[in-house]
Amino acid sequence: MVVLDGIVMGPTHCAFENCIQSIANIQQGVFCAEHDILHFGLCHIKNCNSPKAENSQTCQVHQHNWQSHIIRFGQQTLLGIHRIIRHSEEEQHIWLPQVNRQQPVHDEIQAPNQQHTNYFIAPRFYCVETICAPCGVVIAWTKFAKAESPTNILEFLDSVYPTADLQPNYVCIDKACLLLRTAVQHGAWDVWGQTTRFIVDSYHYINHHTTDYICQKWCNPAPLNGSAPNLVIVENDKQGNPHYKQAFNTQACEQLNAWIGGFQSSVNKMNVENFNWTMHSLLFIHTQQIIKKQQKKRNNNPVLRAEESDENEEIDN
């Protein structure tokens, strides 16, 4: 089994359409080195090749767009201050307006598909997607520029597991039912269906509709009808009473994201290259820590230590 999940974070990249290269001037620029040369001195409204006015990012014709952007940016800063005040859970201020906080509907594709008509602000990578083993070891990671869509997830899986002999038996992800539907529609299930089953992690599965037949039948993380005996095991409690238990930790990526989120404010300010290096180093350190914990656990368990010794003897023979 492998577990997938994404965390909304990432560096800024070139504002030019479909370009995800690092920005040449990370402090003030919005273009990579190539597109910065092509648009040097030109109006930052798309499809406008007029020269920029002095102390502005647009030509004289589009000055109203630039002024609107400056005003809107100021308002966003003020709203940000209000949000910080409202986030205080300990104090309730009667002078603050009541805010209805609604949880996002699960399995919606949270894609910032806003069509910008200008190059005023550099866009940001939408999320970092990771593939983990249930123990927490990171297998692979990537960045999604625009959305954590099922299509992007399938392409990521295809790049990590290009052949059937490498594909895992189970892929656990919060939107497994959407992933399954997309794979069937695009023909990818002809390949993945031979080796793999997409299941929802236990945390998100309780929020999926019981009327969703495909999700309930094919994406259940712990079916008790015998259709997936490797996912459920029987364990005895302290009193010796047997009970069902999930065989794998389906929250491995959620636990990883909780740790990565602590570095979000720092790494989001980096350029693409530094972000990639830092993120790879963090995930490497995390993996090394998990391996050390697993080894310590094996050393403290006489049964596991005996099994490992038997395996080594078989290899030697």
PDB file of C-alpha atoms in Angstrom:
ATOM      1  CA  MET A   1       0.000   0.000   0.000  1.00  0.00           C
ATOM      2  CA  VAL A   2       0.978   3.597  -0.641  1.00  0.00           C
ATOM      3  CA  VAL A   3      -0.736   6.692   0.751  1.00  0.00           C
ATOM      4  CA  LEU A   4      -1.121   9.958  -1.163  1.00  0.00           C
ATOM      5  CA  ASP A   5      -2.045  13.438  -0.009  1.00  0.00           C
ATOM      6  CA  GLY A   6      -1.262  17.055  -0.764  1.00  0.00           C
ATOM      7  CA  ILE A   7      -0.635  20.152   1.311  1.00  0.00           C
ATOM      8  CA  VAL A   8      -1.408  23.604  -0.073  1.00  0.00           C
ATOM      9  CA  MET A   9       1.988  25.272  -0.209  1.00  0.00           C
ATOM     10  CA  GLY A  10       4.622  26.112  -2.780  1.00  0.00           C
ATOM     11  CA  PRO A  11       6.879  28.838  -4.178  1.00  0.00           C
ATOM     12  CA  THR A  12       5.960  31.452  -6.738  1.00  0.00           C
ATOM     13  CA  HIS A  13       6.813  30.846 -10.388  1.00  0.00           C
ATOM     14  CA  CYS A  14       6.825  32.730 -13.683  1.00  0.00           C
ATOM     15  CA  ALA A  15       3.562  34.539 -14.437  1.00  0.00           C
ATOM     16  CA  PHE A  16       3.696  33.742 -18.149  1.00  0.00           C
ATOM     17  CA  GLU A  17       1.074  31.259 -19.313  1.00  0.00           C
ATOM     18  CA  ASN A  18       2.029  27.620 -18.601  1.00  0.00           C
ATOM     19  CA  CYS A  19       5.532  28.549 -17.436  1.00  0.00           C
ATOM     20  CA  ILE A  20       6.608  27.206 -14.024  1.00  0.00           C
ATOM     21  CA  GLN A  21      10.242  28.348 -14.106  1.00  0.00           C
ATOM     22  CA  SER A  22      11.779  30.204 -11.195  1.00  0.00           C
ATOM     23  CA  ILE A  23      11.370  33.996 -11.128  1.00  0.00           C
ATOM     24  CA  ALA A  24      14.489  35.896 -12.129  1.00  0.00           C
ATOM     25  CA  ASN A  25      13.945  38.640  -9.533  1.00  0.00           C
ATOM     26  CA  ILE A  26      12.243  36.937  -6.605  1.00  0.00           C
ATOM     27  CA  GLN A  27      11.773  40.219  -4.706  1.00  0.00           C
ATOM     28  CA  GLN A  28      10.106  42.383  -7.356  1.00  0.00           C
ATOM     29  CA  GLY A  29       9.785  40.409 -10.590  1.00  0.00           C
ATOM     30  CA  VAL A  30       7.037  38.157 -11.930  1.00  0.00           C
ATOM     31  CA  PHE A  31       8.815  36.512 -14.892  1.00  0.00           C
ATOM     32  CA  CYS A  32      11.556  33.955 -15.337  1.00  0.00           C
ATOM     33  CA  ALA A  33      14.800  35.055 -16.984  1.00  0.00           C
ATOM     34  CA  GLU A  34      13.579  34.239 -20.515  1.00  0.00           C
ATOM     35  CA  HIS A  35      10.176  35.911 -20.277  1.00  0.00           C
ATOM     36  CA  ASP A  36      11.621  38.841 -18.339  1.00  0.00           C
ATOM     37  CA  ILE A  37      13.732  39.659 -21.393  1.00  0.00           C
ATOM     38  CA  LEU A  38      10.761  39.253 -23.757  1.00  0.00           C
ATOM     39  CA  HIS A  39       8.514  41.524 -21.652  1.00  0.00           C
ATOM     40  CA  PHE A  40      11.109  44.025 -20.500  1.00  0.00           C
ATOM     41  CA  GLY A  41       9.581  47.500 -20.466  1.00  0.00           C
ATOM     42  CA  LEU A  42       6.216  46.313 -21.801  1.00  0.00           C
ATOM     43  CA  CYS A  43       2.770  46.713 -20.277  1.00  0.00           C
ATOM     44  CA  HIS A  44       1.824  43.927 -17.855  1.00  0.00           C
ATOM     45  CA  ILE A  45      -1.651  43.544 -19.291  1.00  0.00           C
ATOM     46  CA  LYS A  46      -1.846  40.346 -21.324  1.00  0.00           C
ATOM     47  CA  ASN A  47      -1.673  40.761 -25.121  1.00  0.00           C
ATOM     48  CA  CYS A  48      -0.627  44.403 -24.795  1.00  0.00           C
ATOM     49  CA  ASN A  49       2.735  45.291 -26.346  1.00  0.00           C
ATOM     50  CA  SER A  50       2.741  49.000 -25.468  1.00  0.00           C
ATOM     51  CA  PRO A  51       5.574  50.374 -23.336  1.00  0.00           C
ATOM     52  CA  LYS A  52       5.005  50.872 -19.611  1.00  0.00           C
ATOM     53  CA  ALA A  53       4.390  54.332 -18.205  1.00  0.00           C
ATOM     54  CA  GLU A  54       6.818  55.749 -15.665  1.00  0.00           C
ATOM     55  CA  ASN A  55       6.438  54.327 -12.124  1.00  0.00           C
ATOM     56  CA  SER A  56       3.768  51.934 -13.337  1.00  0.00           C
ATOM     57  CA  GLN A  57       3.391  48.379 -14.592  1.00  0.00           C
ATOM     58  CA  THR A  58       1.012  49.301 -17.415  1.00  0.00           C
ATOM     59  CA  CYS A  59       0.825  51.605 -20.378  1.00  0.00           C
ATOM     60  CA  GLN A  60      -1.202  54.832 -20.342  1.00  0.00           C
ATOM     61  CA  VAL A  61      -4.263  53.101 -21.758  1.00  0.00           C
ATOM     62  CA  HIS A  62      -4.405  50.542 -18.927  1.00  0.00           C
ATOM     63  CA  GLN A  63      -3.597  52.830 -16.007  1.00  0.00           C
ATOM     64  CA  HIS A  64      -7.016  52.180 -14.459  1.00  0.00           C
ATOM     65  CA  ASN A  65      -6.135  48.462 -14.199  1.00  0.00           C
ATOM     66  CA  TRP A  66      -2.949  49.240 -12.318  1.00  0.00           C
ATOM     67  CA  GLN A  67      -4.679  51.685  -9.963  1.00  0.00           C
ATOM     68  CA  SER A  68      -7.436  49.142  -9.237  1.00  0.00           C
ATOM     69  CA  HIS A  69      -4.785  46.554  -8.427  1.00  0.00           C
ATOM     70  CA  ILE A  70      -3.048  48.912  -5.970  1.00  0.00           C
ATOM     71  CA  ILE A  71      -6.342  49.672  -4.212  1.00  0.00           C
ATOM     72  CA  ARG A  72      -7.325  46.018  -4.068  1.00  0.00           C
ATOM     73  CA  PHE A  73      -3.943  45.003  -2.702  1.00  0.00           C
ATOM     74  CA  GLY A  74      -4.321  47.513   0.110  1.00  0.00           C
ATOM     75  CA  GLN A  75      -7.776  46.164   0.953  1.00  0.00           C
ATOM     76  CA  GLN A  76      -6.465  42.598   1.032  1.00  0.00           C
ATOM     77  CA  THR A  77      -3.792  43.650   3.512  1.00  0.00           C
ATOM     78  CA  LEU A  78      -6.429  45.219   5.769  1.00  0.00           C
ATOM     79  CA  LEU A  79      -8.607  42.103   5.548  1.00  0.00           C
ATOM     80  CA  GLY A  80      -5.606  40.026   6.500  1.00  0.00           C
ATOM     81  CA  ILE A  81      -5.282  41.988   9.740  1.00  0.00           C
ATOM     82  CA  HIS A  82      -8.953  41.380  10.505  1.00  0.00           C
ATOM     83  CA  ARG A  83      -8.512  37.645   9.927  1.00  0.00           C
ATOM     84  CA  ILE A  84      -5.634  37.506  12.404  1.00  0.00           C
ATOM     85  CA  ILE A  85      -7.822  39.167  15.022  1.00  0.00           C
ATOM     86  CA  ARG A  86     -10.720  36.778  14.394  1.00  0.00           C
ATOM     87  CA  HIS A  87      -8.486  33.741  14.715  1.00  0.00           C
ATOM     88  CA  SER A  88      -8.218  34.301  18.465  1.00  0.00           C
ATOM     89  CA  GLU A  89     -10.231  31.432  19.916  1.00  0.00           C
ATOM     90  CA  GLU A  90      -9.802  32.455  23.540  1.00  0.00           C
ATOM     91  CA  GLU A  91     -11.444  35.880  23.366  1.00  0.00           C
ATOM     92  CA  GLN A  92     -14.871  36.757  21.984  1.00  0.00           C
ATOM     93  CA  HIS A  93     -15.306  40.395  21.009  1.00  0.00           C
ATOM     94  CA  ILE A  94     -18.874  41.607  20.612  1.00  0.00           C
ATOM     95  CA  TRP A  95     -17.698  44.380  18.311  1.00  0.00           C
ATOM     96  CA  LEU A  96     -16.472  41.869  15.725  1.00  0.00           C
ATOM     97  CA  PRO A  97     -18.977  40.652  13.113  1.00  0.00           C
ATOM     98  CA  GLN A  98     -19.951  36.997  13.334  1.00  0.00           C
ATOM     99  CA  VAL A  99     -18.202  34.895  10.704  1.00  0.00           C
ATOM    100  CA  ASN A 100     -19.738  31.654   9.479  1.00  0.00           C
ATOM    101  CA  ARG A 101     -16.910  29.155   9.106  1.00  0.00           C
ATOM    102  CA  GLN A 102     -17.917  26.357   6.775  1.00  0.00           C
ATOM    103  CA  GLN A 103     -15.795  23.306   6.163  1.00  0.00           C
ATOM    104  CA  PRO A 104     -14.935  22.810   2.485  1.00  0.00           C
ATOM    105  CA  VAL A 105     -16.965  20.097   0.818  1.00  0.00           C
ATOM    106  CA  HIS A 106     -14.852  16.959   0.601  1.00  0.00           C
ATOM    107  CA  ASP A 107     -13.569  15.805  -2.780  1.00  0.00           C
ATOM    108  CA  GLU A 108     -14.148  19.130  -4.483  1.00  0.00           C
ATOM    109  CA  ILE A 109     -11.293  19.981  -6.794  1.00  0.00           C
ATOM    110  CA  GLN A 110      -9.893  23.025  -5.049  1.00  0.00           C
ATOM    111  CA  ALA A 111      -8.299  24.562  -8.110  1.00  0.00           C
ATOM    112  CA  PRO A 112      -7.542  28.261  -8.390  1.00  0.00           C
ATOM    113  CA  ASN A 113      -8.792  28.411 -11.975  1.00  0.00           C
ATOM    114  CA  GLN A 114      -8.960  32.190 -12.068  1.00  0.00           C
ATOM    115  CA  GLN A 115      -8.196  33.612 -15.483  1.00  0.00           C
ATOM    116  CA  HIS A 116      -6.003  36.632 -14.812  1.00  0.00           C
ATOM    117  CA  THR A 117      -5.793  39.292 -17.490  1.00  0.00           C
ATOM    118  CA  ASN A 118      -2.525  40.749 -16.232  1.00  0.00           C
ATOM    119  CA  TYR A 119       0.955  39.912 -14.971  1.00  0.00           C
ATOM    120  CA  PHE A 120       0.827  41.984 -11.769  1.00  0.00           C
ATOM    121  CA  ILE A 121       1.379  39.131  -9.313  1.00  0.00           C
ATOM    122  CA  ALA A 122       3.472  35.996  -9.726  1.00  0.00           C
ATOM    123  CA  PRO A 123       1.340  32.845  -9.287  1.00  0.00           C
ATOM    124  CA  ARG A 124       2.184  30.225  -6.713  1.00  0.00           C
ATOM    125  CA  PHE A 125       2.377  26.440  -7.001  1.00  0.00           C
ATOM    126  CA  TYR A 126      -0.888  25.062  -5.691  1.00  0.00           C
ATOM    127  CA  CYS A 127       0.325  22.184  -3.529  1.00  0.00           C
ATOM    128  CA  VAL A 128       3.014  19.654  -2.696  1.00  0.00           C
ATOM    129  CA  GLU A 129       1.891  16.059  -3.288  1.00  0.00           C
ATOM    130  CA  THR A 130       3.610  13.177  -1.518  1.00  0.00           C
ATOM    131  CA  ILE A 131       3.522   9.391  -1.775  1.00  0.00           C
ATOM    132  CA  CYS A 132       4.262   7.602   1.506  1.00  0.00           C
ATOM    133  CA  ALA A 133       4.434   4.069   2.758  1.00  0.00           C
ATOM    134  CA  PRO A 134       2.013   3.399   5.651  1.00  0.00           C
ATOM    135  CA  CYS A 135       4.940   3.538   8.073  1.00  0.00           C
ATOM    136  CA  GLY A 136       5.618   7.149   7.014  1.00  0.00           C
ATOM    137  CA  VAL A 137       8.624   6.672   4.735  1.00  0.00           C
ATOM    138  CA  VAL A 138       8.389   9.105   1.805  1.00  0.00           C
ATOM    139  CA  ILE A 139       8.565   7.366  -1.566  1.00  0.00           C
ATOM    140  CA  ALA A 140       8.141  10.327  -3.935  1.00  0.00           C
ATOM    141  CA  TRP A 141       6.923  13.911  -4.040  1.00  0.00           C
ATOM    142  CA  THR A 142       6.096  16.568  -6.613  1.00  0.00           C
ATOM    143  CA  LYS A 143       4.486  20.002  -6.999  1.00  0.00           C
ATOM    144  CA  PHE A 144       1.154  20.652  -8.710  1.00  0.00           C
ATOM    145  CA  ALA A 145       1.061  24.065 -10.353  1.00  0.00           C
ATOM    146  CA  LYS A 146      -2.693  24.654 -10.609  1.00  0.00           C
ATOM    147  CA  ALA A 147      -4.761  21.927  -8.961  1.00  0.00           C
ATOM    148  CA  GLU A 148      -4.726  18.642  -7.077  1.00  0.00           C
ATOM    149  CA  SER A 149      -6.903  17.139  -9.780  1.00  0.00           C
ATOM    150  CA  PRO A 150      -7.385  13.401 -10.400  1.00  0.00           C
ATOM    151  CA  THR A 151      -5.677  13.799 -13.777  1.00  0.00           C
ATOM    152  CA  ASN A 152      -2.546  15.281 -12.166  1.00  0.00           C
ATOM    153  CA  ILE A 153      -2.562  12.559  -9.520  1.00  0.00           C
ATOM    154  CA  LEU A 154      -2.788   9.799 -12.133  1.00  0.00           C
ATOM    155  CA  GLU A 155       0.085  11.330 -14.103  1.00  0.00           C
ATOM    156  CA  PHE A 156       2.136  11.494 -10.901  1.00  0.00           C
ATOM    157  CA  LEU A 157       1.402   7.835 -10.162  1.00  0.00           C
ATOM    158  CA  ASP A 158       2.298   6.847 -13.741  1.00  0.00           C
ATOM    159  CA  SER A 159       5.661   8.626 -13.433  1.00  0.00           C
ATOM    160  CA  VAL A 160       6.509   6.864 -10.154  1.00  0.00           C
ATOM    161  CA  TYR A 161       5.118   3.444 -11.176  1.00  0.00           C
ATOM    162  CA  PRO A 162       5.585   3.231 -14.969  1.00  0.00           C
ATOM    163  CA  THR A 163       5.136  -0.559 -15.235  1.00  0.00           C
ATOM    164  CA  ALA A 164       2.611  -3.015 -13.797  1.00  0.00           C
ATOM    165  CA  ASP A 165       5.220  -4.941 -11.793  1.00  0.00           C
ATOM    166  CA  LEU A 166       6.028  -1.768  -9.815  1.00  0.00           C
ATOM    167  CA  GLN A 167       2.454  -0.708  -9.097  1.00  0.00           C
ATOM    168  CA  PRO A 168       1.228  -1.119  -5.489  1.00  0.00           C
ATOM    169  CA  ASN A 169      -1.738  -3.296  -4.571  1.00  0.00           C
ATOM    170  CA  TYR A 170      -3.490  -0.393  -2.829  1.00  0.00           C
ATOM    171  CA  VAL A 171      -3.399   3.364  -3.415  1.00  0.00           C
ATOM    172  CA  CYS A 172      -4.936   5.228  -0.472  1.00  0.00           C
ATOM    173  CA  ILE A 173      -6.042   8.825  -1.044  1.00  0.00           C
ATOM    174  CA  ASP A 174      -8.861  11.026   0.226  1.00  0.00           C
ATOM    175  CA  LYS A 175     -10.411  11.376  -3.242  1.00  0.00           C
ATOM    176  CA  ALA A 176     -10.016   7.749  -4.333  1.00  0.00           C
ATOM    177  CA  CYS A 177     -13.551   7.566  -5.756  1.00  0.00           C
ATOM    178  CA  LEU A 178     -12.879  10.567  -8.016  1.00  0.00           C
ATOM    179  CA  LEU A 179      -9.558   9.033  -8.980  1.00  0.00           C
ATOM    180  CA  LEU A 180     -11.277   5.759  -9.872  1.00  0.00           C
ATOM    181  CA  ARG A 181     -13.900   7.489 -12.017  1.00  0.00           C
ATOM    182  CA  THR A 182     -11.251   9.531 -13.845  1.00  0.00           C
ATOM    183  CA  ALA A 183      -9.104   6.447 -14.462  1.00  0.00           C
ATOM    184  CA  VAL A 184     -12.083   4.609 -15.959  1.00  0.00           C
ATOM    185  CA  GLN A 185     -13.098   7.569 -18.145  1.00  0.00           C
ATOM    186  CA  HIS A 186      -9.571   8.151 -19.484  1.00  0.00           C
ATOM    187  CA  GLY A 187      -8.718   4.492 -20.027  1.00  0.00           C
ATOM    188  CA  ALA A 188      -6.033   4.411 -17.330  1.00  0.00           C
ATOM    189  CA  TRP A 189      -8.003   1.804 -15.389  1.00  0.00           C
ATOM    190  CA  ASP A 190      -7.248  -0.735 -18.123  1.00  0.00           C
ATOM    191  CA  VAL A 191      -3.702  -0.725 -16.736  1.00  0.00           C
ATOM    192  CA  TRP A 192      -4.166   0.118 -13.057  1.00  0.00           C
ATOM    193  CA  GLY A 193      -7.178  -2.163 -12.632  1.00  0.00           C
ATOM    194  CA  GLN A 194      -5.015  -5.229 -13.196  1.00  0.00           C
ATOM    195  CA  THR A 195      -2.844  -4.609 -10.139  1.00  0.00           C
ATOM    196  CA  THR A 196      -4.245  -1.891  -7.901  1.00  0.00           C
ATOM    197  CA  ARG A 197      -7.280  -0.877  -5.882  1.00  0.00           C
ATOM    198  CA  PHE A 198      -7.958   2.776  -5.014  1.00  0.00           C
ATOM    199  CA  ILE A 199      -9.257   3.231  -1.467  1.00  0.00           C
ATOM    200  CA  VAL A 200     -10.180   6.260   0.663  1.00  0.00           C
ATOM    201  CA  ASP A 201      -8.279   6.863   3.888  1.00  0.00           C
ATOM    202  CA  SER A 202     -10.224   6.138   7.063  1.00  0.00           C
ATOM    203  CA  TYR A 203     -10.330   9.774   8.207  1.00  0.00           C
ATOM    204  CA  HIS A 204     -12.103  11.057   5.085  1.00  0.00           C
ATOM    205  CA  TYR A 205     -14.173   7.974   4.355  1.00  0.00           C
ATOM    206  CA  ILE A 206     -16.729   8.813   7.035  1.00  0.00           C
ATOM    207  CA  ASN A 207     -17.567  12.016   5.115  1.00  0.00           C
ATOM    208  CA  HIS A 208     -18.313  10.211   1.854  1.00  0.00           C
ATOM    209  CA  HIS A 209     -21.930   9.670   0.924  1.00  0.00           C
ATOM    210  CA  THR A 210     -23.370   6.252   1.739  1.00  0.00           C
ATOM    211  CA  THR A 211     -25.390   6.540  -1.482  1.00  0.00           C
ATOM    212  CA  ASP A 212     -22.204   6.651  -3.570  1.00  0.00           C
ATOM    213  CA  TYR A 213     -22.242   3.036  -4.756  1.00  0.00           C
ATOM    214  CA  ILE A 214     -18.828   3.129  -6.436  1.00  0.00           C
ATOM    215  CA  CYS A 215     -17.144   4.629  -3.373  1.00  0.00           C
ATOM    216  CA  GLN A 216     -18.821   2.243  -0.929  1.00  0.00           C
ATOM    217  CA  LYS A 217     -18.124  -0.879  -3.002  1.00  0.00           C
ATOM    218  CA  TRP A 218     -14.641  -0.239  -4.392  1.00  0.00           C
ATOM    219  CA  CYS A 219     -13.020   2.412  -2.168  1.00  0.00           C
ATOM    220  CA  ASN A 220     -13.882   1.177   1.334  1.00  0.00           C
ATOM    221  CA  PRO A 221     -10.656   1.178   3.417  1.00  0.00           C
ATOM    222  CA  ALA A 222     -11.901  -1.576   5.742  1.00  0.00           C
ATOM    223  CA  PRO A 223     -14.553  -3.807   4.116  1.00  0.00           C
ATOM    224  CA  LEU A 224     -15.887  -6.590   6.327  1.00  0.00           C
ATOM    225  CA  ASN A 225     -17.386  -8.672   3.532  1.00  0.00           C
ATOM    226  CA  GLY A 226     -14.107 -10.441   2.768  1.00  0.00           C
ATOM    227  CA  SER A 227     -13.464  -8.561  -0.499  1.00  0.00           C
ATOM    228  CA  ALA A 228     -10.142  -7.183   0.786  1.00  0.00           C
ATOM    229  CA  PRO A 229      -8.849  -9.434   3.593  1.00  0.00           C
ATOM    230  CA  ASN A 230      -5.427  -7.758   3.584  1.00  0.00           C
ATOM    231  CA  LEU A 231      -6.922  -4.473   4.792  1.00  0.00           C
ATOM    232  CA  VAL A 232      -8.530  -5.806   7.987  1.00  0.00           C
ATOM    233  CA  ILE A 233      -6.959  -7.946  10.678  1.00  0.00           C
ATOM    234  CA  VAL A 234      -8.245  -9.432  13.937  1.00  0.00           C
ATOM    235  CA  GLU A 235      -6.511  -8.289  17.113  1.00  0.00           C
ATOM    236  CA  ASN A 236      -7.108  -9.085  20.787  1.00  0.00           C
ATOM    237  CA  ASP A 237      -7.477  -6.360  23.386  1.00  0.00           C
ATOM    238  CA  LYS A 238      -6.006  -6.474  26.908  1.00  0.00           C
ATOM    239  CA  GLN A 239      -8.861  -8.686  28.058  1.00  0.00           C
ATOM    240  CA  GLY A 240      -8.273 -11.111  25.211  1.00  0.00           C
ATOM    241  CA  ASN A 241     -11.411 -10.125  23.300  1.00  0.00           C
ATOM    242  CA  PRO A 242     -10.972 -10.180  19.516  1.00  0.00           C
ATOM    243  CA  HIS A 243     -11.808  -7.108  17.445  1.00  0.00           C
ATOM    244  CA  TYR A 244     -11.270  -5.888  13.901  1.00  0.00           C
ATOM    245  CA  LYS A 245      -8.435  -3.476  13.166  1.00  0.00           C
ATOM    246  CA  GLN A 246      -7.123  -1.797  10.049  1.00  0.00           C
ATOM    247  CA  ALA A 247      -3.911  -3.449   8.913  1.00  0.00           C
ATOM    248  CA  PHE A 248      -2.321  -0.253   7.597  1.00  0.00           C
ATOM    249  CA  ASN A 249      -1.924   3.326   8.774  1.00  0.00           C
ATOM    250  CA  THR A 250      -3.870   5.296   6.166  1.00  0.00           C
ATOM    251  CA  GLN A 251      -3.051   8.632   7.871  1.00  0.00           C
ATOM    252  CA  ALA A 252       0.676   8.569   7.068  1.00  0.00           C
ATOM    253  CA  CYS A 253       0.517  11.557   4.705  1.00  0.00           C
ATOM    254  CA  GLU A 254      -1.780  13.523   7.015  1.00  0.00           C
ATOM    255  CA  GLN A 255       0.793  13.091   9.783  1.00  0.00           C
ATOM    256  CA  LEU A 256       3.590  14.098   7.423  1.00  0.00           C
ATOM    257  CA  ASN A 257       1.702  17.215   6.285  1.00  0.00           C
ATOM    258  CA  ALA A 258       1.173  18.293   9.889  1.00  0.00           C
ATOM    259  CA  TRP A 259       4.960  18.323  10.258  1.00  0.00           C
ATOM    260  CA  ILE A 260       5.720  19.952   6.906  1.00  0.00           C
ATOM    261  CA  GLY A 261       3.184  22.686   7.581  1.00  0.00           C
ATOM    262  CA  GLY A 262       5.463  24.091  10.270  1.00  0.00           C
ATOM    263  CA  PHE A 263       7.966  25.134   7.578  1.00  0.00           C
ATOM    264  CA  GLN A 264       5.369  26.624   5.220  1.00  0.00           C
ATOM    265  CA  SER A 265       5.921  30.294   6.007  1.00  0.00           C
ATOM    266  CA  SER A 266       9.673  29.953   5.406  1.00  0.00           C
ATOM    267  CA  VAL A 267       9.807  27.784   2.286  1.00  0.00           C
ATOM    268  CA  ASN A 268       7.014  29.686   0.502  1.00  0.00           C
ATOM    269  CA  LYS A 269       9.330  32.703   0.283  1.00  0.00           C
ATOM    270  CA  MET A 270      12.032  30.774  -1.584  1.00  0.00           C
ATOM    271  CA  ASN A 271      12.556  30.522  -5.316  1.00  0.00           C
ATOM    272  CA  VAL A 272      11.721  27.249  -7.054  1.00  0.00           C
ATOM    273  CA  GLU A 273      15.228  25.787  -6.904  1.00  0.00           C
ATOM    274  CA  ASN A 274      15.745  26.533  -3.208  1.00  0.00           C
ATOM    275  CA  PHE A 275      12.241  25.291  -2.420  1.00  0.00           C
ATOM    276  CA  ASN A 276      12.906  21.994  -4.203  1.00  0.00           C
ATOM    277  CA  TRP A 277      16.206  21.472  -2.385  1.00  0.00           C
ATOM    278  CA  THR A 278      14.791  22.374   1.028  1.00  0.00           C
ATOM    279  CA  MET A 279      11.651  20.258   0.608  1.00  0.00           C
ATOM    280  CA  HIS A 280      13.689  17.269  -0.586  1.00  0.00           C
ATOM    281  CA  SER A 281      16.032  17.648   2.406  1.00  0.00           C
ATOM    282  CA  LEU A 282      13.130  17.877   4.864  1.00  0.00           C
ATOM    283  CA  LEU A 283      11.474  14.767   3.438  1.00  0.00           C
ATOM    284  CA  PHE A 284      14.815  12.925   3.483  1.00  0.00           C
ATOM    285  CA  ILE A 285      15.342  13.818   7.163  1.00  0.00           C
ATOM    286  CA  HIS A 286      11.786  12.743   7.974  1.00  0.00           C
ATOM    287  CA  THR A 287      12.337   9.403   6.225  1.00  0.00           C
ATOM    288  CA  GLN A 288      15.584   8.782   8.075  1.00  0.00           C
ATOM    289  CA  GLN A 289      13.855   9.416  11.399  1.00  0.00           C
ATOM    290  CA  ILE A 290      11.044   6.994  10.519  1.00  0.00           C
ATOM    291  CA  ILE A 291      13.548   4.281   9.538  1.00  0.00           C
ATOM    292  CA  LYS A 292      15.405   4.729  12.840  1.00  0.00           C
ATOM    293  CA  LYS A 293      12.154   4.410  14.804  1.00  0.00           C
ATOM    294  CA  GLN A 294      11.193   1.287  12.874  1.00  0.00           C
ATOM    295  CA  GLN A 295      14.597  -0.283  13.488  1.00  0.00           C
ATOM    296  CA  LYS A 296      14.409   0.559  17.202  1.00  0.00           C
ATOM    297  CA  LYS A 297      10.955  -0.990  17.348  1.00  0.00           C
ATOM    298  CA  ARG A 298      12.239  -4.188  15.719  1.00  0.00           C
ATOM    299  CA  ASN A 299      15.196  -4.374  18.102  1.00  0.00           C
ATOM    300  CA  ASN A 300      12.872  -4.095  21.116  1.00  0.00           C
ATOM    301  CA  ASN A 301      10.511  -6.788  19.813  1.00  0.00           C
ATOM    302  CA  PRO A 302      11.923 -10.324  20.268  1.00  0.00           C
ATOM    303  CA  VAL A 303       9.446 -11.827  17.791  1.00  0.00           C
ATOM    304  CA  LEU A 304      10.399  -9.428  15.006  1.00  0.00           C
ATOM    305  CA  ARG A 305      14.081  -9.847  15.850  1.00  0.00           C
ATOM    306  CA  ALA A 306      13.766 -13.645  15.577  1.00  0.00           C
ATOM    307  CA  GLU A 307      11.952 -13.362  12.234  1.00  0.00           C
ATOM    308  CA  GLU A 308      14.671 -11.047  10.916  1.00  0.00           C
ATOM    309  CA  SER A 309      17.342 -13.512  12.052  1.00  0.00           C
ATOM    310  CA  ASP A 310      15.555 -16.368  10.239  1.00  0.00           C
ATOM    311  CA  GLU A 311      15.319 -14.288   7.085  1.00  0.00           C
ATOM    312  CA  ASN A 312      19.036 -13.531   7.190  1.00  0.00           C
ATOM    313  CA  GLU A 313      19.852 -17.241   7.620  1.00  0.00           C
ATOM    314  CA  GLU A 314      17.698 -18.109   4.591  1.00  0.00           C
ATOM    315  CA  ILE A 315      19.515 -15.467   2.522  1.00  0.00           C
ATOM    316  CA  ASP A 316      22.913 -16.816   3.626  1.00  0.00           C
ATOM    317  CA  ASN A 317      21.889 -20.372   2.730  1.00  0.00           C
TER     318      ASN A 317
END
